Amino acid sequence: MPALRALRPFAHREYRVLITALAISIFGSGMWAVAMVYEVIHLGGGPLELSVVAAAGSVGLVTFLLVGGIAADRVPQRLLIIAVEGANLAVVATVSGLAMAGLLELWHLALGAFVLGVGAAFFFPAYSAILPRILPPEDLLAANGLEGTMRPLLQQAAGPAVAGILVAALSPAYAVTGVAACHLLAFAILNLLHRQPAAGAEVQDGQSQRAKTSLRHDLREGVSYTVRTPWLLWTLLWACISVLFLIGPIEVLVPFVVRDQLGGDARMFGFLLAIMGVGGAAASLATASFPLPRRYLTVMMVSWGAGSLPIAAVGIMDSFWAVAAALFIFGATGGVGMVIWGTLLQRRVPPHLLGRVSSLDFFVSLALMPVSMALAGPAAEALPLWLIFLVAGTVCPVMAVVAMVVARMPADELAHPLADSDDFAEATAPAESSGSGQPGPEQRGVT
């Protein structure tokens, strides 16, 4: 049954430990987003100070993301994940203690946000790389779908809601203390992961060789693999274009659509973003409930491309429900594509490169987000909103088609079928262009 397929990863003890800790940590991150804002305000800060603190976290994340990918391929991922959660705990606990003692200053918050950003830069690649080592390939789609369902519900809804209640009822310092409690619990749970060395002499030899190479060599190796793998390269190129054209209009210009075309306020804008998040969560869960599509690259690119089309009409819509439907579709199709994408990275990228390729993926997306938002305002000064949304909503589908054609994705997915059944371990998948085959069962031990 589809519902049971989505729950299959929970049959594995290591996954249950990991996902429980991740859920608690994500919930804490959602609380931090609200607690940090009101702590800045409590200290007398305004929009400028809040921007500095928020930017510090982004700088830490983007600056160290590629290094985090290299570390995920060099260092045992279990130890890396535990170390990151321990660092998160130390930072937030320190901020909480200073806040409770009345000694907290704005630079403390900025420094704490920077360290949390650095931690995220190491966590994301390590988490992506550890999943194929603790789960069989046929359960990876469900695991990625569950994460895609959990993240918006906990980080964008439940966490901020609880933090808001604590701030209103007590003070921002108590909300920060709640974040620290989340990281403490997540850290304790992560230490329950079994200490298992990487199985197989080949994997151990690979780690030993990488330990002797330079960081520049490791980064160049990851970039080289990405460039010579067409489906991977062109998907990342499409992601660059989509982030550049879509994020700014949605984050910066939709509020003006709400004000000028719908007659709404900040509450309506927040509700529209929530609807988009619900669409992503529902679609992620649905994707997790079914097997990986045989035409996985086609389904992924069509979902992303077609899902961008409704955005083209947002600039001329004067109905709340029409805008809500457009954003729901955009969120849902984005969720489908992201679940498949994460699964493809884990099943088609060689294990010794997965951390670096995952970090390149995150880096490409995150690096262009502030650029897109910075360009949206000046663009709106020079061009009408309807034209900006029209371009954003049509460029991305066109580029999705271009990516599929140039990378020959339909032929590629037929040449590299990914069986999605309980006897997957008995099947042999064709090797990638680099000569690396699919990770075998002996490579799935926690490292």
Coordinates of C-alpha atoms in Angstrom, one line a residue:
M1 CA 0.0 0.0 0.0
P2 CA 1.2 3.6 -0.7
A3 CA 0.9 4.7 2.9
L4 CA 3.0 1.7 4.0
R5 CA 5.7 2.5 1.4
A6 CA 6.2 6.0 2.9
L7 CA 6.8 4.4 6.3
R8 CA 9.3 1.7 5.2
P9 CA 12.4 3.7 6.2
F10 CA 11.2 3.5 9.9
A11 CA 11.9 -0.3 9.8
H12 CA 15.6 0.6 10.1
R13 CA 16.8 1.4 13.6
E14 CA 19.5 3.9 12.5
Y15 CA 17.0 5.8 10.4
R16 CA 14.6 6.1 13.3
V17 CA 17.3 7.6 15.5
L18 CA 18.5 10.0 12.8
I19 CA 15.1 11.2 11.7
T20 CA 13.9 11.7 15.3
A21 CA 16.9 13.9 16.0
L22 CA 16.5 15.7 12.8
A23 CA 12.9 16.5 13.4
I24 CA 13.7 17.9 16.9
S25 CA 16.6 20.0 15.5
I26 CA 14.4 21.3 12.6
F27 CA 11.7 22.3 15.1
G28 CA 14.3 24.1 17.1
S29 CA 15.5 25.9 14.0
G30 CA 12.0 27.1 13.4
M31 CA 11.8 28.4 16.9
W32 CA 15.2 30.2 16.5
A33 CA 13.9 32.1 13.5
V34 CA 11.3 33.8 15.6
A35 CA 13.3 34.0 18.9
M36 CA 16.2 35.7 17.2
V37 CA 13.9 38.4 15.6
Y38 CA 12.3 39.3 18.9
E39 CA 15.6 39.1 20.8
V40 CA 17.0 41.7 18.4
I41 CA 14.0 43.9 19.0
H42 CA 14.2 43.3 22.8
L43 CA 17.8 44.6 22.7
G44 CA 16.6 47.8 20.9
G45 CA 17.6 46.8 17.4
G46 CA 15.7 47.7 14.3
P47 CA 15.5 46.5 10.7
L48 CA 19.2 47.2 10.1
E49 CA 20.4 45.2 13.1
L50 CA 18.0 42.4 12.3
S51 CA 19.4 42.3 8.7
V52 CA 23.0 42.1 10.1
V53 CA 22.1 39.1 12.4
A54 CA 20.2 37.3 9.6
A55 CA 22.9 38.0 7.1
A56 CA 25.6 36.6 9.5
G57 CA 23.8 33.2 9.4
S58 CA 23.6 33.3 5.6
V59 CA 27.3 34.2 5.3
G60 CA 28.4 31.4 7.5
L61 CA 26.3 28.9 5.5
V62 CA 27.4 30.0 2.0
T63 CA 31.0 30.5 2.9
F64 CA 31.5 27.0 4.4
L65 CA 29.1 25.0 2.3
L66 CA 31.7 23.7 -0.2
V67 CA 34.1 22.9 2.7
G68 CA 31.2 21.0 4.4
G69 CA 30.8 18.9 1.3
I70 CA 34.5 18.0 1.3
A71 CA 34.3 17.2 5.0
A72 CA 31.3 14.9 4.4
D73 CA 33.4 12.8 2.0
R74 CA 36.5 12.8 4.2
V75 CA 35.1 12.5 7.8
P76 CA 32.7 9.8 9.1
Q77 CA 29.3 11.3 8.6
R78 CA 28.0 10.1 11.9
L79 CA 30.7 12.0 13.8
L80 CA 30.2 15.1 11.7
I81 CA 26.5 15.2 12.3
I82 CA 26.9 14.7 16.1
A83 CA 29.7 17.4 16.2
V84 CA 27.4 19.9 14.3
E85 CA 24.5 19.3 16.7
G86 CA 26.9 19.6 19.7
A87 CA 28.2 23.0 18.3
N88 CA 24.6 24.1 17.8
L89 CA 23.8 23.2 21.4
A90 CA 26.9 25.1 22.7
V91 CA 26.0 28.2 20.7
V92 CA 22.3 28.4 21.6
A93 CA 22.9 27.5 25.2
T94 CA 25.5 30.3 25.5
V95 CA 23.0 32.8 23.9
S96 CA 20.3 31.6 26.3
G97 CA 22.5 32.0 29.3
L98 CA 23.6 35.5 28.3
A99 CA 19.9 36.4 27.7
M100 CA 18.7 35.1 31.0
A101 CA 21.5 37.0 32.8
G102 CA 20.8 40.2 31.0
L103 CA 24.2 40.2 29.4
L104 CA 23.3 39.5 25.8
E105 CA 24.4 42.0 23.1
L106 CA 23.7 42.2 19.4
W107 CA 27.1 41.0 18.4
H108 CA 26.6 37.9 20.5
L109 CA 23.5 37.1 18.4
A110 CA 25.3 37.9 15.1
L111 CA 28.2 35.6 16.1
G112 CA 25.8 32.9 17.2
A113 CA 23.9 33.1 13.9
F114 CA 27.2 32.9 12.0
V115 CA 28.2 29.7 13.8
L116 CA 24.8 28.1 13.3
G117 CA 25.1 28.9 9.6
V118 CA 28.5 27.2 9.5
G119 CA 27.0 24.2 11.2
A120 CA 24.3 23.9 8.6
A121 CA 26.9 24.1 5.9
F122 CA 28.5 20.9 7.4
F123 CA 25.2 19.2 8.3
F124 CA 23.3 19.2 5.0
P125 CA 26.0 17.3 2.9
A126 CA 26.7 14.9 5.7
Y127 CA 23.0 14.1 6.1
S128 CA 22.6 13.6 2.4
A129 CA 25.6 11.3 2.3
I130 CA 24.7 9.2 5.3
L131 CA 21.2 8.2 4.1
P132 CA 22.4 5.7 1.4
R133 CA 24.6 4.1 4.1
I134 CA 21.8 3.4 6.5
L135 CA 18.9 2.7 4.1
P136 CA 18.6 0.3 1.1
P137 CA 18.2 2.2 -2.2
E138 CA 14.5 1.4 -2.6
D139 CA 13.7 3.3 0.7
L140 CA 15.6 6.5 -0.2
L141 CA 12.7 8.1 -2.1
A142 CA 10.4 7.6 1.0
A143 CA 13.1 9.0 3.3
N144 CA 13.5 12.1 1.2
G145 CA 9.7 12.5 0.9
L146 CA 9.3 12.3 4.7
E147 CA 12.0 15.0 5.1
G148 CA 10.3 17.2 2.5
T149 CA 7.0 16.8 4.4
M150 CA 8.5 17.3 7.8
R151 CA 10.6 20.4 7.1
P152 CA 7.8 22.9 6.2
L153 CA 5.5 21.6 9.0
L154 CA 8.1 21.9 11.7
Q155 CA 10.4 24.6 10.5
Q156 CA 7.9 27.0 8.9
A157 CA 4.8 26.3 11.0
A158 CA 5.1 24.5 14.4
G159 CA 8.5 25.9 15.5
P160 CA 7.7 29.5 14.8
A161 CA 4.2 29.1 16.4
V162 CA 5.6 27.7 19.7
A163 CA 8.3 30.4 19.8
G164 CA 5.8 33.1 19.3
I165 CA 3.7 31.8 22.2
L166 CA 6.8 31.7 24.5
V167 CA 7.8 35.3 23.4
A168 CA 4.3 36.6 24.0
A169 CA 3.8 34.8 27.3
L170 CA 7.3 35.1 28.8
S171 CA 10.2 36.7 26.9
P172 CA 12.5 36.1 23.9
A173 CA 15.1 34.6 26.3
Y174 CA 12.7 31.8 27.2
A175 CA 12.1 31.1 23.5
V176 CA 15.9 30.8 23.0
T177 CA 16.1 28.5 26.0
G178 CA 13.5 26.3 24.3
V179 CA 15.7 26.2 21.2
A180 CA 18.6 25.1 23.4
A181 CA 16.5 22.3 24.9
C182 CA 15.7 21.1 21.4
H183 CA 19.3 20.9 20.4
L184 CA 20.2 19.2 23.7
L185 CA 17.6 16.5 23.1
A186 CA 18.7 16.1 19.4
F187 CA 22.3 15.8 20.4
A188 CA 21.5 13.1 23.0
I189 CA 19.5 11.1 20.5
L190 CA 22.2 11.3 17.8
N191 CA 24.7 9.7 20.1
L192 CA 22.5 6.6 20.0
L193 CA 23.6 6.0 16.4
H194 CA 25.7 2.9 16.2
R195 CA 29.5 3.3 15.7
Q196 CA 30.1 1.3 12.6
P197 CA 33.1 1.7 10.4
A198 CA 32.7 2.0 6.6
A199 CA 32.3 -1.5 5.3
G200 CA 34.5 -2.8 2.5
A201 CA 38.2 -2.3 1.9
E202 CA 37.5 -0.2 -1.2
V203 CA 35.6 2.4 0.8
Q204 CA 38.3 2.5 3.5
D205 CA 41.0 2.8 0.9
G206 CA 39.1 5.6 -0.8
Q207 CA 38.8 7.5 2.5
S208 CA 42.5 7.0 3.2
Q209 CA 43.4 8.3 -0.3
R210 CA 41.2 11.4 0.2
A211 CA 42.8 12.1 3.5
K212 CA 46.1 12.6 1.7
T213 CA 44.7 14.9 -1.0
S214 CA 44.3 18.7 -0.7
L215 CA 40.9 20.4 -0.2
R216 CA 41.4 22.0 -3.7
H217 CA 41.9 18.6 -5.3
D218 CA 38.8 17.3 -3.6
L219 CA 36.7 20.3 -4.7
R220 CA 38.0 20.0 -8.3
E221 CA 37.2 16.3 -8.3
G222 CA 33.6 17.1 -7.3
V223 CA 33.2 19.9 -9.9
S224 CA 34.8 17.8 -12.6
Y225 CA 32.3 14.9 -12.0
T226 CA 29.4 17.3 -12.1
V227 CA 30.6 19.0 -15.4
R228 CA 31.0 15.7 -17.2
T229 CA 27.7 14.2 -16.0
P230 CA 25.1 15.8 -18.3
W231 CA 21.9 15.1 -16.3
L232 CA 23.5 16.5 -13.2
L233 CA 25.1 19.5 -14.8
W234 CA 22.0 20.6 -16.7
T235 CA 19.7 20.1 -13.7
L236 CA 22.0 22.4 -11.7
L237 CA 22.1 25.0 -14.5
W238 CA 18.3 24.9 -14.5
A239 CA 18.3 25.4 -10.7
C240 CA 20.5 28.5 -11.1
I241 CA 18.1 30.0 -13.6
S242 CA 15.0 29.1 -11.6
V243 CA 16.4 30.5 -8.3
L244 CA 17.5 33.7 -10.1
F245 CA 14.1 34.3 -11.8
L246 CA 11.6 33.0 -9.3
I247 CA 12.8 33.5 -5.7
G248 CA 13.0 37.3 -5.9
P249 CA 9.5 37.8 -7.4
I250 CA 7.9 35.4 -4.9
E251 CA 9.7 36.7 -1.8
V252 CA 9.9 40.4 -2.6
L253 CA 7.1 41.2 -5.1
V254 CA 4.2 39.0 -4.1
P255 CA 3.6 41.3 -1.0
F256 CA 3.0 44.1 -3.4
V257 CA 0.6 41.9 -5.4
V258 CA -1.2 41.2 -2.2
R259 CA -1.4 44.9 -1.3
D260 CA -2.1 46.4 -4.7
Q261 CA -4.1 43.7 -6.5
L262 CA -5.8 41.8 -3.7
G263 CA -6.2 44.6 -1.1
G264 CA -4.6 42.4 1.6
D265 CA -2.0 42.9 4.3
A266 CA 0.9 41.0 5.9
R267 CA -1.4 38.3 7.3
M268 CA -2.7 37.5 3.8
F269 CA 0.9 37.3 2.5
G270 CA 1.8 34.9 5.4
F271 CA -1.2 32.8 4.6
L272 CA -0.2 32.5 0.9
L273 CA 3.3 31.4 1.9
A274 CA 1.7 28.8 4.3
I275 CA -0.4 27.5 1.4
M276 CA 2.7 27.1 -0.8
G277 CA 4.4 25.3 2.1
V278 CA 1.4 23.0 2.6
G279 CA 1.5 22.2 -1.2
G280 CA 5.2 21.2 -0.9
A281 CA 4.6 19.1 2.2
A282 CA 1.6 17.2 0.8
A283 CA 3.3 16.5 -2.6
S284 CA 6.5 15.3 -0.8
L285 CA 4.4 12.9 1.2
A286 CA 2.6 11.7 -1.8
T287 CA 5.8 11.2 -3.7
A288 CA 7.2 9.2 -0.8
S289 CA 4.2 6.9 -1.0
F290 CA 4.8 5.6 -4.5
P291 CA 7.8 4.0 -6.2
L292 CA 10.4 6.1 -8.0
P293 CA 9.0 6.8 -11.5
R294 CA 10.7 4.9 -14.3
R295 CA 11.0 8.1 -16.2
Y296 CA 12.4 9.8 -13.1
L297 CA 14.3 12.6 -14.9
T298 CA 11.4 13.5 -17.1
V299 CA 8.9 13.5 -14.2
M300 CA 11.3 15.7 -12.2
M301 CA 11.9 18.3 -15.0
V302 CA 8.3 18.4 -16.1
S303 CA 7.1 18.9 -12.5
W304 CA 9.5 21.8 -12.0
G305 CA 8.9 23.3 -15.4
A306 CA 5.1 23.0 -15.6
G307 CA 4.8 24.0 -11.9
S308 CA 6.4 27.4 -12.7
L309 CA 3.8 28.3 -15.4
P310 CA 1.1 29.5 -12.9
I311 CA 3.6 32.1 -11.6
A312 CA 3.5 33.8 -15.0
A313 CA -0.1 34.9 -14.3
V314 CA 0.3 36.1 -10.7
G315 CA 1.0 39.6 -11.9
I316 CA -2.5 40.0 -13.4
M317 CA -4.5 38.0 -10.8
D318 CA -7.0 40.0 -8.7
S319 CA -8.4 37.0 -6.8
F320 CA -6.9 35.7 -3.5
W321 CA -7.9 32.1 -4.4
A322 CA -6.3 32.3 -7.8
V323 CA -3.0 33.4 -6.4
A324 CA -3.3 30.8 -3.6
A325 CA -3.9 28.1 -6.3
A326 CA -0.9 29.3 -8.3
L327 CA 1.4 29.2 -5.2
F328 CA 0.0 25.8 -4.1
I329 CA 0.8 24.3 -7.5
F330 CA 4.2 25.8 -7.5
G331 CA 4.9 24.4 -4.0
A332 CA 3.5 21.0 -4.8
T333 CA 5.4 20.5 -8.1
G334 CA 8.5 21.8 -6.4
G335 CA 8.1 19.2 -3.7
V336 CA 7.8 16.4 -6.2
G337 CA 10.9 17.5 -8.0
M338 CA 13.0 18.0 -4.9
V339 CA 12.2 14.5 -3.5
I340 CA 13.1 12.9 -6.8
W341 CA 16.3 15.0 -7.1
G342 CA 17.5 14.2 -3.6
T343 CA 17.0 10.5 -4.3
L344 CA 18.8 10.6 -7.6
L345 CA 21.9 12.2 -6.0
Q346 CA 22.0 9.4 -3.4
R347 CA 21.5 6.6 -6.0
R348 CA 23.4 7.8 -9.0
V349 CA 26.3 9.8 -7.6
P350 CA 29.2 7.6 -6.5
P351 CA 29.3 7.4 -2.6
H352 CA 32.7 8.9 -2.3
L353 CA 31.6 12.1 -4.2
L354 CA 28.1 12.5 -2.7
G355 CA 29.0 15.0 0.0
R356 CA 30.7 17.3 -2.5
V357 CA 28.0 17.1 -5.1
S358 CA 25.3 17.7 -2.5
S359 CA 27.2 20.8 -1.3
L360 CA 27.5 22.1 -4.8
D361 CA 23.7 21.7 -5.2
F362 CA 23.1 23.7 -2.0
F363 CA 25.7 26.3 -2.9
V364 CA 24.2 26.9 -6.3
S365 CA 20.7 27.5 -4.8
L366 CA 21.7 29.5 -1.8
A367 CA 24.3 31.7 -3.5
L368 CA 21.8 33.1 -6.0
M369 CA 18.9 33.6 -3.6
P370 CA 20.1 37.0 -2.3
V371 CA 21.0 38.1 -5.8
S372 CA 17.5 37.3 -7.0
M373 CA 16.0 39.2 -4.1
A374 CA 18.3 42.2 -4.6
L375 CA 17.4 42.4 -8.3
A376 CA 13.6 42.1 -7.8
G377 CA 13.2 45.6 -6.3
P378 CA 15.1 47.5 -9.0
A379 CA 13.3 45.4 -11.7
A380 CA 10.0 46.4 -10.2
E381 CA 11.0 50.1 -10.4
A382 CA 11.7 49.8 -14.1
L383 CA 9.1 47.2 -15.3
P384 CA 5.5 46.5 -14.5
L385 CA 4.9 43.6 -12.1
W386 CA 2.9 41.6 -14.7
L387 CA 5.8 41.5 -17.0
I388 CA 8.3 40.4 -14.3
F389 CA 6.0 37.5 -13.3
L390 CA 5.4 36.6 -17.0
V391 CA 9.1 36.4 -17.7
A392 CA 9.8 34.4 -14.5
G393 CA 7.0 32.0 -15.1
T394 CA 7.9 31.3 -18.8
V395 CA 11.7 31.3 -18.7
C396 CA 11.8 28.4 -16.3
P397 CA 9.6 26.0 -18.3
V398 CA 11.5 26.8 -21.4
M399 CA 14.8 26.1 -19.7
A400 CA 13.5 22.9 -18.4
V401 CA 12.8 21.7 -21.9
V402 CA 16.3 22.9 -23.0
A403 CA 17.9 21.0 -20.2
M404 CA 16.0 17.8 -21.0
V405 CA 17.0 18.0 -24.7
V406 CA 20.6 19.0 -24.3
A407 CA 21.3 16.5 -21.5
R408 CA 19.3 13.9 -23.4
M409 CA 17.5 13.0 -20.2
P410 CA 14.9 10.7 -21.7
A411 CA 17.6 8.5 -23.2
D412 CA 19.7 8.7 -20.0
E413 CA 17.0 7.5 -17.7
L414 CA 16.3 4.5 -20.0
A415 CA 20.0 3.7 -20.1
H416 CA 20.3 3.9 -16.3
P417 CA 17.0 2.4 -14.9
L418 CA 16.6 2.5 -11.2
A419 CA 14.6 -0.5 -10.0
D420 CA 12.5 0.4 -7.0
S421 CA 11.6 -3.0 -5.5
D422 CA 12.4 -5.1 -2.5
D423 CA 14.9 -7.1 -4.5
F424 CA 16.8 -4.0 -5.7
A425 CA 20.0 -5.3 -4.0
E426 CA 20.0 -8.3 -6.3
A427 CA 19.8 -6.1 -9.4
T428 CA 22.8 -4.6 -11.1
A429 CA 22.5 -1.0 -12.4
P430 CA 24.6 0.3 -15.3
A431 CA 27.7 2.2 -14.5
E432 CA 27.8 6.0 -14.7
S433 CA 29.9 7.8 -17.2
S434 CA 32.7 8.1 -14.6
G435 CA 32.9 4.3 -14.4
S436 CA 31.4 4.1 -10.9
G437 CA 28.5 1.8 -10.4
Q438 CA 25.7 1.9 -7.9
P439 CA 26.6 1.5 -4.2
G440 CA 26.3 -2.1 -3.2
P441 CA 24.9 -3.4 0.1
E442 CA 28.4 -3.6 1.6
Q443 CA 28.7 0.2 1.3
R444 CA 25.7 1.1 3.4
G445 CA 27.3 0.9 6.8
V446 CA 27.2 4.1 8.9
T447 CA 30.6 5.8 8.7

